[in-house]
Amino acid sequence: MSLPPPTPGAIDRPRLTLLIEQRPVTVLAGMAGFGKSTLLATTVGRQRVRGAGLWLTVDDSDRDPVRLVSDLLAAASLAGVAQLTAALAPLRASSLRAEPLTLVDALLEALYDTAEPLVVALDDAQHLTGSKASAAVVNHLLRWAPDNMRVLIGARVMPPFRLQRLRLDDHLTYLAHNELAFSADETAEAVKASGLELDAETVATIHDATGGWPAGVRMAILAASHIDRPDRPRNVPTELRRDRALADYLATEVLAALSGELRDFVLDSCLDERVCPSLIDSMRGTTTAEMLLEQCLADGIFLSRGAAATDEPWYEWHPLFASHIRRRLSTDQPERAVELHSAAAAWWVSVDAPTAIRHAVAAGDGDTAARIFSEHWLELFLEGRVDAVMDAVQHLPHAVADGGDAHLAQALVLVRRGRLDAARGEIDAARRAVERLPEQDQDGLRERTTIVELFLTGYDQGLGAAVESGEAMLERLSRGGRVPDPALQASVQVFVGMGEARLQTDEALPLGMLRASAATAHDTGLLALELTALAESCIPAIAEGRLTEVHDLAVDVLARAAERGWVGLVTLAPAVAYLGWLDYWRGNLTQARAQLERSLSMVFPFDTQMHGLMLNFHAKTCLALGDVKAARASIAAIAMEFGSGTVPPWGPSMLDGLEGLALIAEGRPREAAALASSAPAEPEYRLAAAHRARVLLMAGDPAGALAELDRVPVDNAFVHITCLSRCIEAEARSMLGRADAHLSLERALAAAEPDQLYGPFIAGGKRMVDLLKAHLRHGTSHPAALTQVLARLAREHEHHVPGWSERLTDRERVILQYLATNLTNAEIAEAEFISLHTTKTHIAHIYQKLGVGSRRAAIRRAAELDLY
């Protein structure tokens, strides 16, 4: 009943103090060592300065409600309030004979007669678990507490107190171990308060290793003080795992308090920090794991809920707790530890290969570890898990780590990091390892060596240079006498497809190769490889003209990758680039720039052709947004890459087109026109002719623009090029006063409508607005597309109707464009994917804002206000 003395080295935690003082009831619920008692004692001590504080440390005897009430009365009489002490004296004399709740009522009456602020703290309330009568005493106290009283409860496991009503009334502050953990700043303050001088990196290591667990931080400070010698490098996480004081603390404060069944379960279940019921049941041969995990959670043992990676629940042990429990298991029951590790390896192999390898090694099963590594390292690399590959290599037994697969995995990682000489050394070591293998095992390792060499060739000489070697390897695999490894075959197909796509000589070839790779990967459950092939297929699939379908494919690929946490996977860069590319053609320039910049941060460093294509559209997007400086930076980056690497055949014409567009944006039309009029390089970039035509048009030479378009017939397979070319053609013909400008616009609208490729129209600005309005009056077979384009162009300016304070909304401006067509209201609704009722409502609002009563009057009034 006495307030505990101050804890040496305790720090002030104002962020929690403020929370504790906000509401009438505060509950601190958390595992051992989270500073609950210290926080309660600090709060009561501060309260005693300006009022009164009642302290009671609950123990097992308080499960008897009579004893609990007697202790409450005794603690209240020690609170330091003379009036309260006198009133409670007769109650204490009869406390062992009277009905408990009657005594609580009497205690409350005495408290109501005391105007002085009072804090009541009940520490270690977990001892009341299992006693409904004692819980009823506390519930009664909480229900009828006077306004001048605050109640603080600390418990590792919360008894069945009725807290929901308090929560609903906003009278409860509930702080669990997540809130009670030290912040990074509080960890640093605790280190400082200890008098130990540690650098910021070591303090951060302490915080990360302990997860902010206050008792763990204190143990870490003690461990760090013991190794604070220049001749001994400080490794706080390692010292904490070895710390005997911390192990004793966990044994006495946690394990010793558990029942035999739960203690055995905890010892068996901490081999991994992140666990799920099926893992533990598989290891133990039981079906009770979920029930026992929930019991650990409810009992405040060092367990929390984790993110759900599958349909079943996942949990996370505190890393320090799990580490010490593992050590205890391996020390006390070594044979049991080996059995559990073997079972864990078998479960994890289909979920996470590196974890399975770690368990196999811990079980002393080097052969299983080697087999798992051989089967999974390539897939791990394709998933972008380079660190996991290297971690797996480091966990392998020495004999396995010197095997061919380990050398190949390291070679592939080194290739990705640009360390080509070191990679060649690892490949040579892999070749030597092949010779040591039995003859029947040599072919598989030789094939895996070849694919690593493909990556090396691609990095060193460009993807195009690796195509020939890849095609030869596919030919050998098809002629071989055994079924090729699916991951190997699909990987080579992806590599060849990538190379062919960069050369841009035949769209069908890379698309077929990539789709075959995706199918092979899908059939064998190689998700990362499947997504890689599908992402790569987005670029050559442009030639098929179904751009919205490819958009949906790219979105699906990225969503499936995100579900697995593969957000920044470099092999998915083409899918992101495609989304940026399509946004550019749709006129969504801000989104296009963001997607293209994201893709540029992901792409393989050796994939100069893809990098150049992304920079190309990034430059054009920046020019369309008016950011000439950023466009110039991208153009310079393309020139530098092509100057230092393998230049694709179409590279020079692409750069010339960008340069011409940049010169126009800089107000240098003569230089731009001179560049556009020079002899084009061969072979040409597909958009080169359209770029030159756009430059000539902007430089005031519409006849030259038409001549340029006529020189290279438009390939209707590429709908975006058709749309751009026909838009430029319409503008040029209009400038020349030719009546067939309408025919060009109609062809452009026909190409744009299926995939909403409105970017080329928006680039035409005011001149395109006038052309489209005239075309609307002339008549069109694509009214929906035309009105959409006009609406997009209209968003460049805000239109206010004179005499009215309200502005036409974006949707109303779209509907206004439809009114100038012969579409019925039902057809307008269908075109806009809205209901007929909604369409009529928009039309009514338009009539009201324009001050008219009919469609004809609305069209006339809108024309007067230049809304068409």
PDB file of C-alpha atoms in Angstrom, residues 766 768-778 786 790 817 866-868:
ATOM      1  CA  LYS A 766      -6.914  26.727 -79.060  1.00  0.00           C
ATOM      2  CA  MET A 768      -7.761  22.325 -82.038  1.00  0.00           C
ATOM      3  CA  VAL A 769     -10.697  23.747 -80.064  1.00  0.00           C
ATOM      4  CA  ASP A 770     -11.778  25.775 -83.110  1.00  0.00           C
ATOM      5  CA  LEU A 771     -11.338  22.760 -85.387  1.00  0.00           C
ATOM      6  CA  LEU A 772     -13.379  20.492 -83.124  1.00  0.00           C
ATOM      7  CA  LYS A 773     -16.192  23.019 -82.741  1.00  0.00           C
ATOM      8  CA  ALA A 774     -16.387  23.359 -86.511  1.00  0.00           C
ATOM      9  CA  HIS A 775     -16.307  19.586 -86.841  1.00  0.00           C
ATOM     10  CA  LEU A 776     -19.127  19.283 -84.320  1.00  0.00           C
ATOM     11  CA  ARG A 777     -21.249  21.571 -86.478  1.00  0.00           C
ATOM     12  CA  HIS A 778     -20.138  19.711 -89.600  1.00  0.00           C
ATOM     13  CA  LEU A 786     -15.489  14.742 -79.534  1.00  0.00           C
ATOM     14  CA  LEU A 790     -13.744  19.507 -75.858  1.00  0.00           C
ATOM     15  CA  GLN A 817     -21.091  19.467 -75.389  1.00  0.00           C
ATOM     16  CA  ASP A 866     -17.929  30.903 -75.957  1.00  0.00           C
ATOM     17  CA  LEU A 867     -18.613  27.697 -74.042  1.00  0.00           C
ATOM     18  CA  TYR A 868     -18.362  25.650 -77.269  1.00  0.00           C
TER      19      TYR A 868
END
